[in-house]
PDB file of C-alpha atoms and ligand atoms in Angstrom:
ATOM      1  CA  MET A  15     149.610  90.060  51.052  1.00 56.00           C
ATOM      2  CA  MET A  16     147.965  86.727  51.711  1.00 62.00           C
ATOM      3  CA  GLU A  17     147.768  84.193  48.876  1.00 85.00           C
ATOM      4  CA  PHE A  18     144.215  82.936  48.995  1.00 96.00           C
ATOM      5  CA  LEU A  19     144.452  80.496  46.120  1.00 97.00           C
ATOM      6  CA  GLU A  20     147.550  79.227  44.416  1.00 97.00           C
ATOM      7  CA  VAL A  21     147.764  76.934  41.415  1.00 97.00           C
ATOM      8  CA  ASP A  22     151.345  75.753  41.110  1.00 96.00           C
ATOM      9  CA  GLN A  23     152.751  74.236  37.917  1.00 97.00           C
ATOM     10  CA  VAL A  24     149.748  72.066  37.172  1.00 97.00           C
ATOM     11  CA  HIS A  25     149.921  69.505  34.364  1.00 97.00           C
ATOM     12  CA  LYS A  26     146.965  67.550  33.030  1.00 97.00           C
ATOM     13  CA  ASN A  27     146.857  65.157  30.075  1.00 96.00           C
ATOM     14  CA  PHE A  28     143.810  63.626  28.445  1.00 94.00           C
ATOM     15  CA  GLY A  29     144.761  60.350  26.778  1.00 91.00           C
ATOM     16  CA  GLY A  30     148.317  61.556  26.295  1.00 87.00           C
ATOM     17  CA  ILE A  31     147.242  64.926  24.913  1.00 93.00           C
ATOM     18  CA  PRO A  32     148.315  67.759  27.189  1.00 94.00           C
ATOM     19  CA  ALA A  33     145.590  70.221  28.216  1.00 96.00           C
ATOM     20  CA  LEU A  34     147.649  71.847  30.973  1.00 97.00           C
ATOM     21  CA  GLN A  35     151.447  71.905  30.783  1.00 96.00           C
ATOM     22  CA  GLY A  36     152.536  73.991  33.736  1.00 95.00           C
ATOM     23  CA  VAL A  37     149.713  76.353  34.649  1.00 97.00           C
ATOM     24  CA  SER A  38     150.280  78.615  37.642  1.00 97.00           C
ATOM     25  CA  LEU A  39     148.137  81.319  39.172  1.00 97.00           C
ATOM     26  CA  LYS A  40     147.919  83.332  42.369  1.00 97.00           C
ATOM     27  CA  VAL A  41     144.754  84.963  43.645  1.00 97.00           C
ATOM     28  CA  GLU A  42     144.664  87.328  46.594  1.00 96.00           C
ATOM     29  CA  LYS A  43     141.805  87.330  49.070  1.00 96.00           C
ATOM     30  CA  GLY A  44     139.134  89.907  48.364  1.00 96.00           C
ATOM     31  CA  LYS A  45     140.073  90.370  44.705  1.00 96.00           C
ATOM     32  CA  ILE A  46     138.145  89.894  41.482  1.00 97.00           C
ATOM     33  CA  HIS A  47     140.694  88.094  39.327  1.00 97.00           C
ATOM     34  CA  GLY A  48     140.284  87.337  35.628  1.00 97.00           C
ATOM     35  CA  VAL A  49     141.497  84.421  33.506  1.00 97.00           C
ATOM     36  CA  ILE A  50     141.731  85.007  29.782  1.00 94.00           C
ATOM     37  CA  GLY A  51     143.241  83.144  26.846  1.00 92.00           C
ATOM     38  CA  PRO A  52     142.332  81.711  23.460  1.00 91.00           C
ATOM     39  CA  ASN A  53     139.952  78.790  22.958  1.00 91.00           C
ATOM     40  CA  GLY A  54     141.501  75.547  24.125  1.00 91.00           C
ATOM     41  CA  ALA A  55     144.063  77.334  26.321  1.00 94.00           C
ATOM     42  CA  GLY A  56     143.044  75.192  29.295  1.00 96.00           C
ATOM     43  CA  LYS A  57     140.988  77.667  31.302  1.00 96.00           C
ATOM     44  CA  THR A  58     138.048  75.380  32.086  1.00 96.00           C
ATOM     45  CA  THR A  59     140.379  72.445  32.698  1.00 97.00           C
ATOM     46  CA  MET A  60     142.172  74.591  35.294  1.00 97.00           C
ATOM     47  CA  PHE A  61     138.817  75.289  37.011  1.00 97.00           C
ATOM     48  CA  ASN A  62     138.109  71.552  36.957  1.00 96.00           C
ATOM     49  CA  VAL A  63     141.427  70.910  38.679  1.00 97.00           C
ATOM     50  CA  ILE A  64     140.810  73.657  41.268  1.00 97.00           C
ATOM     51  CA  ASN A  65     137.383  72.398  42.297  1.00 95.00           C
ATOM     52  CA  GLY A  66     138.282  68.723  42.212  1.00 95.00           C
ATOM     53  CA  VAL A  67     136.585  67.442  39.053  1.00 95.00           C
ATOM     54  CA  TYR A  68     140.031  66.172  37.997  1.00 93.00           C
ATOM     55  CA  GLY A  69     143.197  65.472  39.913  1.00 93.00           C
ATOM     56  CA  PRO A  70     146.217  66.907  38.085  1.00 95.00           C
ATOM     57  CA  ASP A  71     149.045  64.696  36.806  1.00 95.00           C
ATOM     58  CA  GLU A  72     151.557  67.057  38.391  1.00 96.00           C
ATOM     59  CA  GLY A  73     151.485  70.261  40.381  1.00 97.00           C
ATOM     60  CA  ALA A  74     149.462  71.532  43.323  1.00 96.00           C
ATOM     61  CA  VAL A  75     146.440  73.590  44.300  1.00 97.00           C
ATOM     62  CA  ILE A  76     146.747  75.463  47.584  1.00 97.00           C
ATOM     63  CA  PHE A  77     143.703  77.153  49.147  1.00 97.00           C
ATOM     64  CA  GLU A  78     144.108  79.188  52.331  1.00 96.00           C
ATOM     65  CA  GLU A  79     147.539  77.629  52.843  1.00 93.00           C
ATOM     66  CA  ARG A  80     146.116  74.119  52.637  1.00 94.00           C
ATOM     67  CA  ASP A  81     147.038  71.607  49.938  1.00 96.00           C
ATOM     68  CA  ILE A  82     143.710  70.620  48.373  1.00 96.00           C
ATOM     69  CA  THR A  83     145.200  69.010  45.247  1.00 96.00           C
ATOM     70  CA  ARG A  84     143.683  65.557  45.701  1.00 90.00           C
ATOM     71  CA  PHE A  85     140.545  66.553  47.569  1.00 95.00           C
ATOM     72  CA  LYS A  86     137.151  65.468  46.225  1.00 94.00           C
ATOM     73  CA  ILE A  87     134.604  67.897  44.792  1.00 94.00           C
ATOM     74  CA  ASN A  88     132.339  67.904  47.854  1.00 92.00           C
ATOM     75  CA  LYS A  89     135.219  68.427  50.239  1.00 94.00           C
ATOM     76  CA  ILE A  90     136.488  71.372  48.193  1.00 96.00           C
ATOM     77  CA  ALA A  91     133.002  72.887  48.082  1.00 94.00           C
ATOM     78  CA  SER A  92     132.703  72.520  51.859  1.00 92.00           C
ATOM     79  CA  LEU A  93     135.989  74.403  52.292  1.00 95.00           C
ATOM     80  CA  GLY A  94     134.378  77.414  50.616  1.00 95.00           C
ATOM     81  CA  ILE A  95     134.974  77.192  46.868  1.00 97.00           C
ATOM     82  CA  GLY A  96     131.854  77.644  44.742  1.00 96.00           C
ATOM     83  CA  ARG A  97     131.555  77.372  40.993  1.00 95.00           C
ATOM     84  CA  THR A  98     129.374  78.105  37.979  1.00 94.00           C
ATOM     85  CA  PHE A  99     129.557  76.505  34.526  1.00 91.00           C
ATOM     86  CA  GLN A 100     129.812  77.736  30.933  1.00 88.00           C
ATOM     87  CA  VAL A 101     126.296  76.447  30.333  1.00 86.00           C
ATOM     88  CA  ALA A 102     124.269  77.014  33.488  1.00 86.00           C
ATOM     89  CA  ARG A 103     123.360  73.773  35.240  1.00 91.00           C
ATOM     90  CA  ILE A 104     120.021  74.522  36.795  1.00 93.00           C
ATOM     91  CA  PHE A 105     117.017  72.273  37.358  1.00 95.00           C
ATOM     92  CA  ASN A 106     114.493  73.036  34.629  1.00 94.00           C
ATOM     93  CA  GLU A 107     111.588  71.270  36.317  1.00 95.00           C
ATOM     94  CA  MET A 108     112.026  73.074  39.619  1.00 95.00           C
ATOM     95  CA  THR A 109     110.998  76.627  40.432  1.00 96.00           C
ATOM     96  CA  LEU A 110     113.673  79.276  40.879  1.00 97.00           C
ATOM     97  CA  MET A 111     113.060  79.185  44.620  1.00 96.00           C
ATOM     98  CA  GLU A 112     113.414  75.392  44.688  1.00 95.00           C
ATOM     99  CA  ASN A 113     116.630  75.666  42.687  1.00 96.00           C
ATOM    100  CA  MET A 114     117.979  78.109  45.256  1.00 96.00           C
ATOM    101  CA  MET A 115     117.252  75.715  48.124  1.00 94.00           C
ATOM    102  CA  VAL A 116     119.167  72.764  46.621  1.00 91.00           C
ATOM    103  CA  PRO A 117     122.604  73.655  48.098  1.00 89.00           C
ATOM    104  CA  LEU A 118     121.059  73.695  51.567  1.00 85.00           C
ATOM    105  CA  ILE A 119     119.820  70.090  51.422  1.00 79.00           C
ATOM    106  CA  PRO A 120     122.990  68.610  53.007  1.00 73.00           C
ATOM    107  CA  ARG A 121     123.364  71.525  55.427  1.00 74.00           C
ATOM    108  CA  ARG A 122     121.887  72.222  58.832  1.00 77.00           C
ATOM    109  CA  VAL A 123     120.066  75.384  57.989  1.00 77.00           C
ATOM    110  CA  SER A 124     116.450  75.990  59.011  1.00 83.00           C
ATOM    111  CA  LYS A 125     113.971  76.238  56.139  1.00 84.00           C
ATOM    112  CA  LYS A 126     113.041  79.729  57.246  1.00 88.00           C
ATOM    113  CA  ALA A 127     116.628  80.992  57.343  1.00 87.00           C
ATOM    114  CA  GLY A 128     117.299  79.332  54.000  1.00 90.00           C
ATOM    115  CA  GLU A 129     114.286  80.938  52.388  1.00 93.00           C
ATOM    116  CA  LYS A 130     115.225  84.338  53.726  1.00 94.00           C
ATOM    117  CA  LYS A 131     118.686  84.017  52.237  1.00 94.00           C
ATOM    118  CA  ALA A 132     117.290  82.779  48.903  1.00 96.00           C
ATOM    119  CA  LEU A 133     114.870  85.688  48.706  1.00 96.00           C
ATOM    120  CA  GLU A 134     117.648  88.187  49.440  1.00 95.00           C
ATOM    121  CA  LEU A 135     119.811  86.756  46.675  1.00 96.00           C
ATOM    122  CA  LEU A 136     116.947  86.568  44.177  1.00 96.00           C
ATOM    123  CA  GLU A 137     116.149  90.178  45.052  1.00 95.00           C
ATOM    124  CA  MET A 138     119.772  91.176  44.449  1.00 93.00           C
ATOM    125  CA  ALA A 139     119.642  89.469  41.044  1.00 93.00           C
ATOM    126  CA  GLU A 140     116.267  91.082  40.261  1.00 93.00           C
ATOM    127  CA  LEU A 141     114.811  87.609  39.749  1.00 95.00           C
ATOM    128  CA  ILE A 142     112.455  87.831  42.707  1.00 96.00           C
ATOM    129  CA  HIS A 143     109.333  88.300  40.564  1.00 96.00           C
ATOM    130  CA  LEU A 144     110.178  84.992  38.839  1.00 96.00           C
ATOM    131  CA  LYS A 145     110.689  82.959  42.013  1.00 96.00           C
ATOM    132  CA  ASP A 146     107.739  80.630  41.386  1.00 97.00           C
ATOM    133  CA  GLN A 147     108.434  80.116  37.674  1.00 95.00           C
ATOM    134  CA  LEU A 148     110.054  76.894  36.511  1.00 96.00           C
ATOM    135  CA  GLY A 149     113.693  76.883  35.470  1.00 94.00           C
ATOM    136  CA  VAL A 150     112.678  75.964  31.947  1.00 95.00           C
ATOM    137  CA  GLU A 151     110.694  79.192  31.626  1.00 95.00           C
ATOM    138  CA  ILE A 152     113.553  81.676  32.028  1.00 94.00           C
ATOM    139  CA  SER A 153     116.146  82.861  29.482  1.00 92.00           C
ATOM    140  CA  GLY A 154     119.678  81.500  29.169  1.00 92.00           C
ATOM    141  CA  GLY A 155     121.078  84.666  30.752  1.00 92.00           C
ATOM    142  CA  GLN A 156     118.628  84.445  33.640  1.00 94.00           C
ATOM    143  CA  LYS A 157     119.656  80.817  34.126  1.00 95.00           C
ATOM    144  CA  LYS A 158     123.249  81.971  34.512  1.00 95.00           C
ATOM    145  CA  LEU A 159     122.173  84.562  37.073  1.00 95.00           C
ATOM    146  CA  LEU A 160     120.161  81.935  38.927  1.00 96.00           C
ATOM    147  CA  GLU A 161     123.068  79.491  38.957  1.00 96.00           C
ATOM    148  CA  PHE A 162     125.335  82.247  40.284  1.00 96.00           C
ATOM    149  CA  MET A 163     122.887  83.105  43.070  1.00 97.00           C
ATOM    150  CA  ARG A 164     122.356  79.416  43.872  1.00 96.00           C
ATOM    151  CA  THR A 165     126.127  79.043  44.250  1.00 96.00           C
ATOM    152  CA  MET A 166     126.046  81.893  46.779  1.00 96.00           C
ATOM    153  CA  MET A 167     123.535  79.969  48.931  1.00 95.00           C
ATOM    154  CA  ALA A 168     126.416  77.811  50.198  1.00 92.00           C
ATOM    155  CA  ASP A 169     128.261  80.995  51.205  1.00 93.00           C
ATOM    156  CA  PRO A 170     131.523  80.265  49.368  1.00 96.00           C
ATOM    157  CA  GLU A 171     134.475  82.568  50.064  1.00 97.00           C
ATOM    158  CA  LEU A 172     135.938  81.960  46.604  1.00 98.00           C
ATOM    159  CA  VAL A 173     133.668  81.788  43.568  1.00 98.00           C
ATOM    160  CA  LEU A 174     134.820  80.433  40.213  1.00 98.00           C
ATOM    161  CA  LEU A 175     132.745  81.872  37.373  1.00 97.00           C
ATOM    162  CA  ASP A 176     133.184  80.129  34.018  1.00 96.00           C
ATOM    163  CA  GLU A 177     132.213  82.469  31.168  1.00 95.00           C
ATOM    164  CA  PRO A 178     129.499  84.290  33.119  1.00 95.00           C
ATOM    165  CA  PHE A 179     128.816  86.703  30.247  1.00 95.00           C
ATOM    166  CA  ALA A 180     128.736  84.299  27.291  1.00 93.00           C
ATOM    167  CA  GLY A 181     125.357  84.315  25.576  1.00 89.00           C
ATOM    168  CA  VAL A 182     123.993  86.896  28.019  1.00 92.00           C
ATOM    169  CA  ASN A 183     122.301  90.090  26.800  1.00 92.00           C
ATOM    170  CA  PRO A 184     124.010  93.429  27.569  1.00 93.00           C
ATOM    171  CA  ALA A 185     121.523  94.490  30.273  1.00 91.00           C
ATOM    172  CA  LEU A 186     122.017  91.217  32.141  1.00 92.00           C
ATOM    173  CA  ILE A 187     125.795  91.480  31.702  1.00 95.00           C
ATOM    174  CA  GLU A 188     125.637  94.853  33.491  1.00 95.00           C
ATOM    175  CA  ARG A 189     123.609  93.286  36.275  1.00 94.00           C
ATOM    176  CA  LEU A 190     126.068  90.384  36.599  1.00 95.00           C
ATOM    177  CA  ILE A 191     128.913  92.881  36.869  1.00 96.00           C
ATOM    178  CA  GLU A 192     127.079  94.909  39.529  1.00 96.00           C
ATOM    179  CA  ILE A 193     126.235  91.814  41.559  1.00 96.00           C
ATOM    180  CA  THR A 194     129.828  90.620  41.436  1.00 97.00           C
ATOM    181  CA  PHE A 195     131.047  94.031  42.623  1.00 97.00           C
ATOM    182  CA  GLU A 196     128.437  94.107  45.371  1.00 95.00           C
ATOM    183  CA  LEU A 197     129.241  90.615  46.690  1.00 96.00           C
ATOM    184  CA  ASN A 198     132.917  91.566  46.599  1.00 97.00           C
ATOM    185  CA  ARG A 199     132.456  94.903  48.353  1.00 96.00           C
ATOM    186  CA  THR A 200     129.803  94.115  50.934  1.00 94.00           C
ATOM    187  CA  ARG A 201     130.599  90.463  51.708  1.00 94.00           C
ATOM    188  CA  GLY A 202     134.298  90.355  50.866  1.00 95.00           C
ATOM    189  CA  LYS A 203     133.865  87.488  48.397  1.00 97.00           C
ATOM    190  CA  THR A 204     136.807  86.627  46.146  1.00 97.00           C
ATOM    191  CA  PHE A 205     136.150  85.866  42.480  1.00 98.00           C
ATOM    192  CA  LEU A 206     138.093  84.083  39.800  1.00 98.00           C
ATOM    193  CA  LEU A 207     136.430  84.406  36.435  1.00 97.00           C
ATOM    194  CA  ILE A 208     137.051  83.098  32.964  1.00 97.00           C
ATOM    195  CA  SER A 209     135.802  85.308  30.174  1.00 95.00           C
ATOM    196  CA  HIS A 210     136.321  86.203  26.541  1.00 92.00           C
ATOM    197  CA  ASP A 211     134.420  89.465  27.109  1.00 92.00           C
ATOM    198  CA  ILE A 212     137.472  91.697  27.451  1.00 91.00           C
ATOM    199  CA  PRO A 213     135.594  94.981  28.161  1.00 92.00           C
ATOM    200  CA  SER A 214     133.717  93.320  31.057  1.00 95.00           C
ATOM    201  CA  VAL A 215     136.914  91.689  32.328  1.00 94.00           C
ATOM    202  CA  MET A 216     138.687  95.063  32.259  1.00 93.00           C
ATOM    203  CA  LYS A 217     135.828  96.650  34.206  1.00 94.00           C
ATOM    204  CA  LEU A 218     135.756  93.972  36.894  1.00 96.00           C
ATOM    205  CA  CYS A 219     139.263  92.656  37.303  1.00 96.00           C
ATOM    206  CA  LYS A 220     142.287  94.536  38.635  1.00 94.00           C
ATOM    207  CA  ASN A 221     144.373  91.404  38.095  1.00 95.00           C
ATOM    208  CA  LEU A 222     144.579  88.953  35.250  1.00 95.00           C
ATOM    209  CA  THR A 223     146.159  85.631  34.428  1.00 96.00           C
ATOM    210  CA  VAL A 224     146.631  84.784  30.766  1.00 94.00           C
ATOM    211  CA  LEU A 225     146.743  81.166  29.609  1.00 95.00           C
ATOM    212  CA  SER A 226     147.818  79.967  26.202  1.00 93.00           C
ATOM    213  CA  ALA A 227     148.316  76.371  25.068  1.00 92.00           C
ATOM    214  CA  GLY A 228     148.141  75.030  28.607  1.00 94.00           C
ATOM    215  CA  THR A 229     150.628  77.383  30.215  1.00 95.00           C
ATOM    216  CA  THR A 230     150.495  80.689  32.056  1.00 95.00           C
ATOM    217  CA  ILE A 231     152.011  83.303  29.762  1.00 92.00           C
ATOM    218  CA  ALA A 232     151.346  86.382  31.892  1.00 92.00           C
ATOM    219  CA  GLU A 233     149.970  87.436  35.263  1.00 94.00           C
ATOM    220  CA  GLY A 234     149.585  90.836  36.870  1.00 94.00           C
ATOM    221  CA  GLU A 235     147.647  94.086  36.823  1.00 94.00           C
ATOM    222  CA  SER A 236     145.074  94.147  34.039  1.00 93.00           C
ATOM    223  CA  GLU A 237     146.265  97.479  32.654  1.00 90.00           C
ATOM    224  CA  LYS A 238     149.803  96.180  32.266  1.00 91.00           C
ATOM    225  CA  ILE A 239     148.685  92.823  30.916  1.00 91.00           C
ATOM    226  CA  ARG A 240     146.606  94.351  28.148  1.00 85.00           C
ATOM    227  CA  HIS A 241     149.702  96.081  26.800  1.00 86.00           C
ATOM    228  CA  ASP A 242     151.988  93.054  27.143  1.00 87.00           C
ATOM    229  CA  PRO A 243     153.246  92.144  23.637  1.00 85.00           C
ATOM    230  CA  ALA A 244     153.168  88.382  24.367  1.00 82.00           C
ATOM    231  CA  VAL A 245     149.527  88.623  25.425  1.00 83.00           C
ATOM    232  CA  ILE A 246     148.539  90.711  22.434  1.00 84.00           C
ATOM    233  CA  ASP A 247     150.290  88.247  20.202  1.00 82.00           C
ATOM    234  CA  ALA A 248     148.684  85.164  21.790  1.00 79.00           C
ATOM    235  CA  TYR A 249     145.227  86.523  22.206  1.00 74.00           C
ATOM    236  CA  LEU A 250     144.157  90.115  22.347  1.00 63.00           C
ATOM    237  CA  GLY A 251     145.470  91.061  18.927  1.00 58.00           C
ATOM    238  CA  HIS A 252     143.427  88.425  17.154  1.00 52.00           C
TER     239      HIS A 252
HETATM  240  P1  ATP B 309     137.391  77.675  25.738  1.00 69.42           P
HETATM  241  O1  ATP B 309     137.783  79.115  25.843  1.00 69.42           O
HETATM  242  O2  ATP B 309     137.133  77.242  24.343  1.00 69.42           O
HETATM  243  O3  ATP B 309     136.326  77.256  26.701  1.00 69.42           O
HETATM  244  P2  ATP B 309     139.470  76.595  27.484  1.00 69.42           P
HETATM  245  O4  ATP B 309     140.606  77.524  27.589  1.00 69.42           O
HETATM  246  O5  ATP B 309     138.511  76.554  28.613  1.00 69.42           O
HETATM  247  O6  ATP B 309     138.718  76.821  26.108  1.00 69.42           O
HETATM  248  P3  ATP B 309     139.681  73.768  27.923  1.00 69.42           P
HETATM  249  O7  ATP B 309     138.227  73.538  27.758  1.00 69.42           O
HETATM  250  O8  ATP B 309     140.238  73.707  29.280  1.00 69.42           O
HETATM  251  O9  ATP B 309     140.083  75.146  27.250  1.00 69.42           O
HETATM  252  O10 ATP B 309     140.426  72.718  26.997  1.00 69.42           O
HETATM  253  C1  ATP B 309     141.842  72.603  26.904  1.00 69.42           C
HETATM  254  C2  ATP B 309     142.197  71.426  26.044  1.00 69.42           C
HETATM  255  O11 ATP B 309     141.891  70.208  26.735  1.00 69.42           O
HETATM  256  C3  ATP B 309     141.433  71.370  24.744  1.00 69.42           C
HETATM  257  O12 ATP B 309     142.300  70.899  23.748  1.00 69.42           O
HETATM  258  C4  ATP B 309     140.338  70.376  25.027  1.00 69.42           C
HETATM  259  O13 ATP B 309     139.906  69.728  23.853  1.00 69.42           O
HETATM  260  C5  ATP B 309     141.010  69.412  25.979  1.00 69.42           C
HETATM  261  N1  ATP B 309     140.074  68.778  26.925  1.00 69.42           N
HETATM  262  C6  ATP B 309     139.392  69.393  27.909  1.00 69.42           C
HETATM  263  N2  ATP B 309     138.666  68.517  28.620  1.00 69.42           N
HETATM  264  C7  ATP B 309     138.882  67.306  28.065  1.00 69.42           C
HETATM  265  C8  ATP B 309     138.422  65.960  28.355  1.00 69.42           C
HETATM  266  N3  ATP B 309     137.587  65.721  29.354  1.00 69.42           N
HETATM  267  N4  ATP B 309     138.873  64.966  27.555  1.00 69.42           N
HETATM  268  C9  ATP B 309     139.741  65.211  26.531  1.00 69.42           C
HETATM  269  N5  ATP B 309     140.201  66.422  26.227  1.00 69.42           N
HETATM  270  C10 ATP B 309     139.800  67.462  26.962  1.00 69.42           C
END
């Protein structure tokens, strides 16, 4: 059992106020792993530490047996960690196709190969008919799908999805779930996703990590976690 990503006892303060006070997590390669926990638990801060937005005050992040704790964002991305945001960060004044091509700008990929890849991903997301529309013209849920597909253009092995289902209509949630399964099954991609949508998390994730008040309070198989009294008390019961 190879540990693909490990977050080890990470602490992070903001102006003396602790956001993370000993968060740990282990993700296996090829898994779809969920992160749940109440508002303010530190979930997004943990993502920011993993992908290099912040360096932690203490603790370590290990990816493929390499200590990436103090690496910069671009370096971490180039090692194969992709990420989406709670509110999709797409370019409103660019077409969907142009948005898709952005991650390829610093890479040596031919325009033709890049376009082929972009079209495949837009097809998978059922956004292909919108490829020439501007970002501003699509719905919030479609923006999230587009951001997800744009992240895949860089071919990350590990994808961090921050609240992929929040503010997304049920039909698009189903599509997001299917796409995640497909990328996992057919391309072996590993996912770590934060979500408050417990039914979707239970569908997608065999393993869960539960954060509360900046610490990891439980980790393991989703079915066991959902019946863990500490988890129910901290989160699921409310
Ligand atoms: P939610 O489910 O509401 O998105 P979360 O679990 O993702 O919450 P975080 O966003 O990581 O929680 O926030 C954890 C704590 O850290 C909160 O108290 C938050 O206010 C604080 N925090 C996060 N980022 C910053 C920052 N840049 N500066 C100051 N405080 C911050």
